[in-house]
Amino acid sequence: MELIRVGLVADPASPTALARRMTDLVPPDGADAAGWDIEVVSEPFTLGSEDVDVALVRLRAHADRNGWDLVIGVTELPLRDVGGRYLLAAIDTEHHAAVLSLPALGGFRVRARARNAVRGLVSGMSEPASPEEQRLPLPGLSARGRVLLGMVIANRPWLLATGLKSALVAALATGAVATIEPTVWLLAASLSGWRLAAATIASIAVVIGWIVIDGELWDHPEDDSPEARERSRLYNTSTLLTLTIGVVICYAALYIVNLAWALFVLDPAVMGDSLGTSAGYGDLFVLTWFVASAATLGGALGTGLASDEAIRAAAYSKREEERRTRLAEERA
């Protein structure tokens, strides 16, 4: 029984944080090893446009340089084989190298699932096996949806508010002023429910479009191959879903704050006198709904967004650019 040196090469940011929590992994009971000495290296090792075999070659080079017995790459990228199937992992048993795709874990309980996956990969490669390459594909029709969910969760859309903080401040200021304007009361009272709903959808859609344009987040295929087009569709879909969740969260927060402000400063009786009709507290909810939509537009469109890292991190295409730059620098 001897100590096995294991290298984990992880993409920067959340994959690295996840990998660093795996240094305490131990062999399962009955394994032919005294223990695992796990070392983590944080750097990109592959691109979304590259074949998974290229990633395995780079990982083997890492293992040779660092004297590791085996190496596992932990990436935030979706992996596909030559047949177009989405992969959980790819394994080179002859050279004791493997790559694990975090999005393939589905987005929920990623830490526990990643630990189990890495433990299984290390255990499998530690045992004598026939020299071959293995692919672990995701099952059937749900594979793309599972990968997409994992990509969206990896983007952490709930943190988008930090990237929209200047827009949120502007929207709150706009909403605070608009809430006490009699003209705004009149406009809100004149809108039907479906028009208010349409205003909400339109304001959220415009903000998402503005973020994509201002931040240059839209990914374009590198060539006309089906693989490149599918990769761009996946990146862009995950970006739109991430932004939609993030902006909806911001919209809900804006609505709650504006509602609290309206309930504090407005008297429905005063509103009724101004509008020439009776008004109740339900009208304050309608007013806040209209104000939230208008303030969302005014706040976002009046604020520059492209330089904020939290917004740029919402797109795989931007992280792909950073990954490509770092790999080019290392090869130079």
Coordinates of C-alpha atoms in Angstrom, one line a residue:
M1 CA 0.0 0.0 0.0
E2 CA 1.4 3.4 -1.0
L3 CA 0.3 7.0 -1.1
I4 CA -1.2 8.1 -4.4
R5 CA -0.5 11.6 -5.6
V6 CA -3.6 13.1 -7.2
G7 CA -3.8 16.3 -9.2
L8 CA -6.9 18.3 -9.6
V9 CA -6.7 20.9 -12.4
A10 CA -9.7 23.2 -12.1
D11 CA -11.1 26.1 -14.1
P12 CA -10.7 29.4 -12.2
A13 CA -13.5 30.7 -9.9
S14 CA -16.2 28.3 -8.7
P15 CA -14.6 25.1 -10.1
T16 CA -11.4 25.9 -8.2
A17 CA -13.4 26.6 -5.0
L18 CA -15.1 23.3 -5.4
A19 CA -11.9 21.4 -6.1
R20 CA -10.2 22.9 -3.0
R21 CA -12.9 21.4 -0.9
M22 CA -12.0 17.9 -2.1
T23 CA -8.4 17.8 -0.7
D24 CA -9.8 15.7 2.2
L25 CA -11.0 12.8 0.0
V26 CA -9.9 9.4 1.2
P27 CA -9.9 6.0 -0.6
P28 CA -12.9 3.8 0.0
D29 CA -12.6 0.9 2.4
G30 CA -10.6 -1.9 1.0
A31 CA -8.7 0.2 -1.5
D32 CA -5.1 -0.8 -2.2
A33 CA -3.7 2.6 -1.2
A34 CA -2.4 4.1 2.0
G35 CA -4.2 7.4 1.1
W36 CA -4.5 10.1 -1.4
D37 CA -2.3 13.2 -1.5
I38 CA -4.5 15.7 -3.5
E39 CA -3.1 18.9 -5.0
V40 CA -5.2 21.5 -6.7
V41 CA -4.0 23.7 -9.6
S42 CA -6.3 26.6 -10.7
E43 CA -6.1 27.3 -14.4
P44 CA -8.0 26.7 -17.6
F45 CA -6.9 23.5 -19.5
T46 CA -9.3 23.3 -22.4
L47 CA -11.7 25.3 -24.6
G48 CA -15.3 24.7 -25.5
S49 CA -14.3 24.3 -29.2
E50 CA -11.7 21.6 -28.5
D51 CA -12.2 17.9 -28.5
V52 CA -12.1 16.2 -25.1
D53 CA -8.9 14.3 -26.1
V54 CA -7.1 17.6 -26.3
A55 CA -8.0 18.3 -22.7
L56 CA -6.8 14.8 -21.7
V57 CA -3.4 15.5 -23.4
R58 CA -3.0 18.8 -21.5
L59 CA -3.9 17.1 -18.2
R60 CA -1.3 14.3 -18.8
A61 CA 1.3 17.0 -19.3
H62 CA 0.3 18.6 -16.0
A63 CA 0.7 15.2 -14.3
D64 CA 4.2 14.7 -15.8
R65 CA 5.3 18.2 -14.7
N66 CA 4.1 17.8 -11.2
G67 CA 4.9 14.1 -10.6
W68 CA 1.3 13.1 -10.0
D69 CA 0.2 9.5 -10.3
L70 CA -3.1 10.5 -11.8
V71 CA -4.9 13.7 -12.8
I72 CA -8.5 14.9 -13.1
G73 CA -9.6 18.1 -14.8
V74 CA -12.6 19.8 -13.3
T75 CA -14.2 22.1 -15.9
E76 CA -17.3 24.3 -16.1
L77 CA -17.6 23.6 -19.8
P78 CA -20.1 21.1 -21.3
L79 CA -18.3 18.2 -22.9
R80 CA -19.4 16.3 -26.0
D81 CA -18.0 13.3 -27.8
V82 CA -17.6 12.9 -31.5
G83 CA -21.1 11.5 -31.7
G84 CA -22.6 14.6 -30.2
R85 CA -23.5 13.0 -26.9
Y86 CA -23.1 15.2 -23.7
L87 CA -20.6 13.7 -21.3
L88 CA -20.3 13.6 -17.6
A89 CA -16.6 12.5 -17.8
A90 CA -14.0 11.2 -20.2
I91 CA -11.3 8.9 -18.9
D92 CA -7.9 7.8 -20.2
T93 CA -7.2 4.7 -18.1
E94 CA -3.8 4.1 -19.7
H95 CA -2.4 7.4 -18.7
H96 CA -4.5 7.9 -15.6
A97 CA -6.2 11.1 -16.7
A98 CA -9.8 12.1 -16.6
V99 CA -11.9 15.3 -17.1
L100 CA -15.2 15.9 -15.3
S101 CA -17.8 18.3 -16.6
L102 CA -19.6 20.1 -13.7
P103 CA -22.6 21.3 -15.7
A104 CA -23.4 17.6 -16.4
L105 CA -24.1 17.2 -12.7
G106 CA -27.3 19.1 -13.2
G107 CA -26.9 22.2 -11.0
F108 CA -28.2 20.9 -7.7
R109 CA -26.2 19.3 -4.9
V110 CA -23.1 20.0 -7.1
R111 CA -20.7 19.8 -4.2
A112 CA -21.8 16.4 -3.1
R113 CA -22.1 15.0 -6.6
A114 CA -18.7 16.4 -7.6
R115 CA -17.1 14.8 -4.6
N116 CA -18.7 11.5 -5.4
A117 CA -17.7 11.7 -9.0
V118 CA -14.1 12.6 -8.2
R119 CA -13.8 9.8 -5.6
G120 CA -15.1 7.3 -8.2
L121 CA -12.7 8.5 -10.9
V122 CA -9.7 8.4 -8.6
S123 CA -10.7 4.9 -7.3
G124 CA -11.3 3.6 -10.8
M125 CA -8.0 4.9 -12.2
S126 CA -6.1 3.7 -9.1
E127 CA -7.0 0.1 -9.9
P128 CA -5.4 -2.0 -12.7
A129 CA -7.4 -1.7 -15.9
S130 CA -7.1 -2.4 -19.6
P131 CA -5.5 0.6 -21.4
E132 CA -8.4 2.3 -23.1
E133 CA -10.3 5.5 -23.2
Q134 CA -13.8 5.6 -21.7
R135 CA -16.7 8.1 -22.1
L136 CA -19.4 8.5 -19.6
P137 CA -22.4 9.9 -21.5
L138 CA -25.5 11.5 -20.0
P139 CA -28.7 9.5 -20.6
G140 CA -31.0 10.2 -23.5
L141 CA -33.2 13.2 -24.2
S142 CA -32.7 14.8 -20.8
A143 CA -29.0 15.3 -21.3
R144 CA -29.1 18.7 -22.9
G145 CA -31.6 20.1 -20.4
R146 CA -29.5 18.8 -17.5
V147 CA -26.3 20.4 -18.9
L148 CA -28.2 23.7 -19.6
L149 CA -29.5 23.7 -16.0
G150 CA -26.0 23.1 -14.7
M151 CA -24.6 26.0 -16.8
V152 CA -27.3 28.4 -15.6
I153 CA -26.7 27.5 -11.9
A154 CA -23.0 27.8 -12.5
N155 CA -23.6 31.3 -13.7
R156 CA -25.2 32.1 -10.3
P157 CA -27.9 34.4 -11.6
W158 CA -28.9 35.5 -8.1
L159 CA -25.6 37.4 -7.9
L160 CA -26.5 39.5 -10.9
A161 CA -27.9 42.2 -8.6
T162 CA -24.3 43.1 -7.7
G163 CA -23.7 43.8 -11.4
L164 CA -26.9 45.8 -11.6
K165 CA -26.4 47.8 -8.5
S166 CA -26.0 51.2 -10.2
A167 CA -29.0 50.5 -12.3
L168 CA -31.0 49.4 -9.2
V169 CA -30.0 52.6 -7.4
A170 CA -31.2 54.7 -10.4
A171 CA -34.4 52.6 -10.6
L172 CA -35.1 53.1 -6.9
A173 CA -34.6 56.8 -7.2
T174 CA -36.9 56.9 -10.3
G175 CA -39.5 54.9 -8.5
A176 CA -39.5 57.0 -5.4
V177 CA -40.1 60.1 -7.3
A178 CA -42.7 58.5 -9.7
T179 CA -44.7 57.1 -6.8
I180 CA -45.8 60.5 -5.5
E181 CA -46.6 62.0 -8.9
P182 CA -50.4 62.4 -9.6
T183 CA -49.8 62.0 -13.3
V184 CA -48.3 58.5 -12.7
W185 CA -51.3 57.7 -10.5
L186 CA -53.6 58.5 -13.4
L187 CA -51.6 56.4 -15.8
A188 CA -51.5 53.4 -13.5
A189 CA -55.3 53.6 -12.8
S190 CA -56.0 53.7 -16.6
L191 CA -54.1 50.5 -17.4
S192 CA -55.8 47.1 -17.5
G193 CA -54.2 44.0 -16.0
W194 CA -53.0 42.7 -19.3
R195 CA -51.3 46.0 -20.2
L196 CA -49.5 46.1 -16.8
A197 CA -48.4 42.5 -17.4
A198 CA -47.2 43.4 -20.9
A199 CA -45.3 46.4 -19.5
T200 CA -43.6 44.1 -17.0
I201 CA -42.6 41.6 -19.7
A202 CA -41.5 44.4 -22.0
S203 CA -39.4 46.1 -19.4
I204 CA -37.6 42.9 -18.4
A205 CA -37.0 42.0 -22.0
V206 CA -35.6 45.4 -22.9
V207 CA -33.2 45.3 -19.9
I208 CA -32.0 41.8 -20.9
G209 CA -31.5 42.9 -24.5
W210 CA -29.6 46.0 -23.3
I211 CA -27.3 44.0 -21.0
V212 CA -26.5 41.6 -23.9
I213 CA -25.8 44.4 -26.3
D214 CA -23.9 46.6 -23.9
G215 CA -21.9 43.8 -22.4
E216 CA -21.3 42.1 -25.8
L217 CA -22.5 38.8 -24.3
W218 CA -23.9 37.2 -27.5
D219 CA -21.8 34.3 -28.7
H220 CA -21.2 33.6 -32.4
P221 CA -20.1 30.3 -33.8
E222 CA -16.5 30.1 -34.9
D223 CA -17.5 28.2 -38.1
D224 CA -20.5 26.7 -39.8
S225 CA -20.1 23.2 -38.3
P226 CA -23.0 21.7 -36.4
E227 CA -20.9 21.4 -33.3
A228 CA -20.0 25.1 -33.3
R229 CA -23.6 26.1 -33.9
E230 CA -24.9 23.9 -31.1
R231 CA -22.2 25.2 -28.7
S232 CA -23.3 28.8 -29.5
R233 CA -26.9 28.0 -29.0
L234 CA -26.2 26.4 -25.7
Y235 CA -24.0 29.3 -24.5
N236 CA -26.6 31.9 -25.6
T237 CA -29.5 30.0 -24.1
S238 CA -27.7 29.8 -20.8
T239 CA -26.9 33.5 -20.9
L240 CA -30.5 34.5 -21.6
L241 CA -31.9 32.2 -18.9
T242 CA -29.3 33.5 -16.4
L243 CA -30.1 37.1 -17.2
T244 CA -33.8 36.5 -17.1
I245 CA -33.6 35.0 -13.6
G246 CA -31.3 37.7 -12.4
V247 CA -33.4 40.6 -13.8
V248 CA -36.7 39.1 -12.5
I249 CA -35.1 38.9 -9.0
C250 CA -34.0 42.5 -9.3
Y251 CA -37.5 43.5 -10.5
A252 CA -39.1 41.7 -7.5
A253 CA -36.8 43.5 -5.1
L254 CA -37.6 46.8 -6.8
Y255 CA -41.3 46.1 -6.5
I256 CA -41.1 45.3 -2.8
V257 CA -39.0 48.4 -2.0
N258 CA -41.4 50.6 -4.0
L259 CA -44.4 49.0 -2.4
A260 CA -43.0 49.7 1.1
W261 CA -42.4 53.3 0.1
A262 CA -45.9 53.7 -1.3
L263 CA -47.5 52.3 1.8
F264 CA -45.4 54.6 3.9
V265 CA -45.9 57.9 2.1
L266 CA -49.3 57.6 0.3
D267 CA -52.8 57.8 1.6
P268 CA -55.3 56.1 -0.7
A269 CA -57.9 58.7 0.2
V270 CA -55.6 61.4 -1.1
M271 CA -55.1 59.4 -4.3
G272 CA -58.8 59.0 -4.7
D273 CA -59.4 62.8 -4.4
S274 CA -56.7 63.5 -7.0
L275 CA -58.2 60.9 -9.4
G276 CA -61.8 61.8 -8.7
T277 CA -62.7 58.3 -7.6
S278 CA -62.5 56.1 -4.6
A279 CA -59.1 54.4 -4.0
G280 CA -58.0 51.7 -1.6
Y281 CA -54.8 50.0 -0.7
G282 CA -55.2 47.6 -3.6
D283 CA -54.6 50.6 -5.9
L284 CA -51.2 51.1 -4.2
F285 CA -50.2 47.6 -5.4
V286 CA -51.3 48.5 -8.9
L287 CA -49.4 51.8 -8.8
T288 CA -46.2 50.0 -7.6
W289 CA -46.6 47.5 -10.4
F290 CA -46.6 50.2 -13.0
V291 CA -43.8 52.2 -11.3
A292 CA -41.6 49.1 -11.0
S293 CA -41.8 48.5 -14.8
A294 CA -41.2 52.1 -15.7
A295 CA -38.3 52.5 -13.2
T296 CA -36.7 49.2 -14.4
L297 CA -36.4 50.7 -17.9
G298 CA -35.3 54.1 -16.7
G299 CA -32.7 52.7 -14.3
A300 CA -31.1 50.1 -16.6
L301 CA -31.1 52.2 -19.8
G302 CA -29.6 55.2 -18.0
T303 CA -26.6 53.2 -16.6
G304 CA -23.5 51.7 -18.3
L305 CA -23.2 48.0 -17.6
A306 CA -20.5 46.5 -19.8
S307 CA -17.5 47.0 -17.4
D308 CA -19.1 45.1 -14.5
E309 CA -17.5 41.7 -14.0
A310 CA -20.7 40.2 -12.4
I311 CA -22.6 40.8 -15.6
R312 CA -19.8 39.6 -17.9
A313 CA -19.6 36.5 -15.7
A314 CA -23.2 35.6 -16.7
A315 CA -22.0 34.6 -20.1
Y316 CA -20.0 31.5 -21.0
S317 CA -18.7 33.3 -24.1
K318 CA -16.9 35.9 -22.0
R319 CA -15.3 33.3 -19.8
E320 CA -14.4 31.4 -22.9
E321 CA -12.5 34.5 -24.2
E322 CA -10.6 34.7 -20.9
R323 CA -9.8 31.0 -21.0
R324 CA -8.5 31.3 -24.6
T325 CA -6.3 34.3 -23.6
R326 CA -4.8 32.5 -20.7
L327 CA -4.1 29.3 -22.7
A328 CA -2.4 31.4 -25.4
E329 CA -0.2 33.2 -22.8
E330 CA 0.9 29.9 -21.3
R331 CA 1.8 28.4 -24.7
A332 CA 3.7 31.6 -25.7

